[in-house]
mmCIF file of C-alpha atoms in Angstrom:
data_model
loop_
_atom_site.group_PDB
_atom_site.id
_atom_site.type_symbol
_atom_site.label_atom_id
_atom_site.label_comp_id
_atom_site.label_asym_id
_atom_site.label_seq_id
_atom_site.Cartn_x
_atom_site.Cartn_y
_atom_site.Cartn_z
ATOM 1 C CA MET F 1 0.000 0.000 0.000
ATOM 2 C CA SER F 2 1.336 3.449 -0.885
ATOM 3 C CA GLU F 3 1.760 6.296 1.577
ATOM 4 C CA GLN F 4 -1.159 8.687 1.786
ATOM 5 C CA PHE F 5 -0.560 12.374 1.275
ATOM 6 C CA THR F 6 -2.789 15.415 1.281
ATOM 7 C CA VAL F 7 -1.743 18.131 -1.156
ATOM 8 C CA VAL F 8 -3.030 21.693 -0.917
ATOM 9 C CA THR F 9 -2.602 23.908 -3.962
ATOM 10 C CA ALA F 10 -3.263 27.602 -3.376
ATOM 11 C CA TYR F 11 -3.861 29.809 -6.417
ATOM 12 C CA LEU F 12 -2.213 33.136 -5.665
ATOM 13 C CA ARG F 13 -1.739 36.508 -7.308
ATOM 14 C CA PRO F 14 0.875 38.768 -5.695
ATOM 15 C CA LYS F 15 -0.341 42.296 -5.136
ATOM 16 C CA PRO F 16 1.416 44.920 -7.304
ATOM 17 C CA GLY F 17 4.984 45.476 -6.141
ATOM 18 C CA ALA F 18 4.855 42.689 -3.513
ATOM 19 C CA SER F 19 6.746 39.859 -5.251
ATOM 20 C CA GLU F 20 10.172 40.721 -3.864
ATOM 21 C CA ARG F 21 8.904 40.911 -0.274
ATOM 22 C CA LEU F 22 6.939 37.673 -0.681
ATOM 23 C CA LEU F 23 10.071 35.861 -1.835
ATOM 24 C CA ALA F 24 12.040 37.296 1.088
ATOM 25 C CA LEU F 25 9.378 36.036 3.535
ATOM 26 C CA ARG F 26 9.201 32.556 2.014
ATOM 27 C CA PRO F 27 12.021 30.822 3.959
ATOM 28 C CA GLU F 28 10.554 31.980 7.288
ATOM 29 C CA LEU F 29 7.069 30.954 6.178
ATOM 30 C CA GLU F 30 8.287 27.461 5.264
ATOM 31 C CA ARG F 31 9.962 27.132 8.691
ATOM 32 C CA ASP F 32 6.608 28.081 10.245
ATOM 33 C CA PHE F 33 4.887 25.407 8.148
ATOM 34 C CA ALA F 34 7.399 22.817 9.375
ATOM 35 C CA THR F 35 6.879 23.663 13.048
ATOM 36 C CA GLN F 36 3.123 24.346 13.055
ATOM 37 C CA LEU F 37 1.465 22.091 10.464
ATOM 38 C CA PRO F 38 0.926 18.446 11.491
ATOM 39 C CA GLY F 39 2.642 16.096 9.064
ATOM 40 C CA PHE F 40 4.211 18.863 6.953
ATOM 41 C CA VAL F 41 6.310 17.286 4.173
ATOM 42 C CA SER F 42 7.165 20.048 1.719
ATOM 43 C CA ALA F 43 6.176 23.356 0.158
ATOM 44 C CA THR F 44 6.861 24.466 -3.388
ATOM 45 C CA LEU F 45 6.159 27.927 -4.799
ATOM 46 C CA LEU F 46 5.700 28.088 -8.572
ATOM 47 C CA ALA F 47 5.171 30.873 -11.100
ATOM 48 C CA VAL F 48 2.552 30.226 -13.792
ATOM 49 C CA ASP F 49 4.049 30.845 -17.241
ATOM 50 C CA GLY F 50 2.670 33.834 -19.085
ATOM 51 C CA THR F 51 0.749 35.223 -16.084
ATOM 52 C CA GLU F 52 1.342 37.059 -12.830
ATOM 53 C CA ASP F 53 -0.104 34.095 -10.909
ATOM 54 C CA TRP F 54 1.667 31.736 -8.531
ATOM 55 C CA ARG F 55 0.836 28.283 -7.178
ATOM 56 C CA ASP F 56 1.773 27.321 -3.632
ATOM 57 C CA ILE F 57 1.811 23.538 -3.274
ATOM 58 C CA VAL F 58 2.005 22.203 0.283
ATOM 59 C CA VAL F 59 2.220 18.458 0.953
ATOM 60 C CA HIS F 60 1.143 16.859 4.240
ATOM 61 C CA SER F 61 1.436 13.265 5.444
ATOM 62 C CA ASN F 62 -1.412 13.957 7.880
ATOM 63 C CA PRO F 63 -4.768 15.269 6.562
ATOM 64 C CA ALA F 64 -5.073 17.451 9.694
ATOM 65 C CA GLY F 65 -2.156 19.505 8.376
ATOM 66 C CA ALA F 66 -4.242 20.579 5.401
ATOM 67 C CA GLU F 67 -6.856 22.025 7.746
ATOM 68 C CA ALA F 68 -4.524 23.571 10.308
ATOM 69 C CA GLY F 69 -3.690 27.245 10.281
ATOM 70 C CA VAL F 70 -0.344 28.941 10.710
ATOM 71 C CA ALA F 71 -0.087 31.594 13.414
ATOM 72 C CA SER F 72 3.008 33.650 12.716
ATOM 73 C CA GLU F 73 4.016 37.164 11.809
ATOM 74 C CA ALA F 74 5.447 35.954 8.485
ATOM 75 C CA TYR F 75 2.127 34.300 7.575
ATOM 76 C CA ARG F 76 0.109 37.374 8.563
ATOM 77 C CA GLU F 77 2.304 39.616 6.415
ATOM 78 C CA TRP F 78 2.343 37.115 3.532
ATOM 79 C CA SER F 79 -1.468 37.022 3.581
ATOM 80 C CA THR F 80 -1.706 40.802 3.151
ATOM 81 C CA LEU F 81 0.557 40.723 0.077
ATOM 82 C CA VAL F 82 -1.305 38.148 -2.040
ATOM 83 C CA ASP F 83 -4.809 37.593 -3.307
ATOM 84 C CA LEU F 84 -6.004 34.004 -2.927
ATOM 85 C CA THR F 85 -7.912 33.268 -6.129
ATOM 86 C CA GLY F 86 -8.704 29.630 -5.334
ATOM 87 C CA HIS F 87 -7.405 26.420 -3.860
ATOM 88 C CA ASP F 88 -7.616 22.638 -4.173
ATOM 89 C CA VAL F 89 -7.172 19.948 -1.533
ATOM 90 C CA CYS F 90 -6.232 16.608 -3.052
ATOM 91 C CA GLU F 91 -5.398 13.170 -1.736
ATOM 92 C CA ARG F 92 -3.140 10.669 -3.428
ATOM 93 C CA LEU F 93 -5.057 7.829 -5.053
ATOM 94 C CA SER F 94 -4.164 4.258 -4.166
ATOM 95 C CA TYR F 95 -3.925 1.770 -6.993
ATOM 96 C CA SER F 96 -2.244 -1.506 -7.800
ATOM 97 C CA THR F 97 0.681 -1.646 -10.205
ATOM 98 C CA THR F 98 0.182 -5.345 -10.944
#
């Protein structure tokens, strides 16, 4: 049986002029994820080609991590500098390879 993961993809649009500050905050934000989100595995920030949009993909080994919040100054500031335009919560499908 394969490991179960919950993956949260946030659809983000940085506010005008905020990209540099967002990138500076990112390492601290990821440290906050690691210490505050149950089962945190990884976080990846991606730029969407041809747009100003970003995708923030956070992987959890514990579904509770996908529902938990982060209480930190970095997260509060980050949240004021982006518009959340949508999100998905996905779970890895189990299937047989034989």
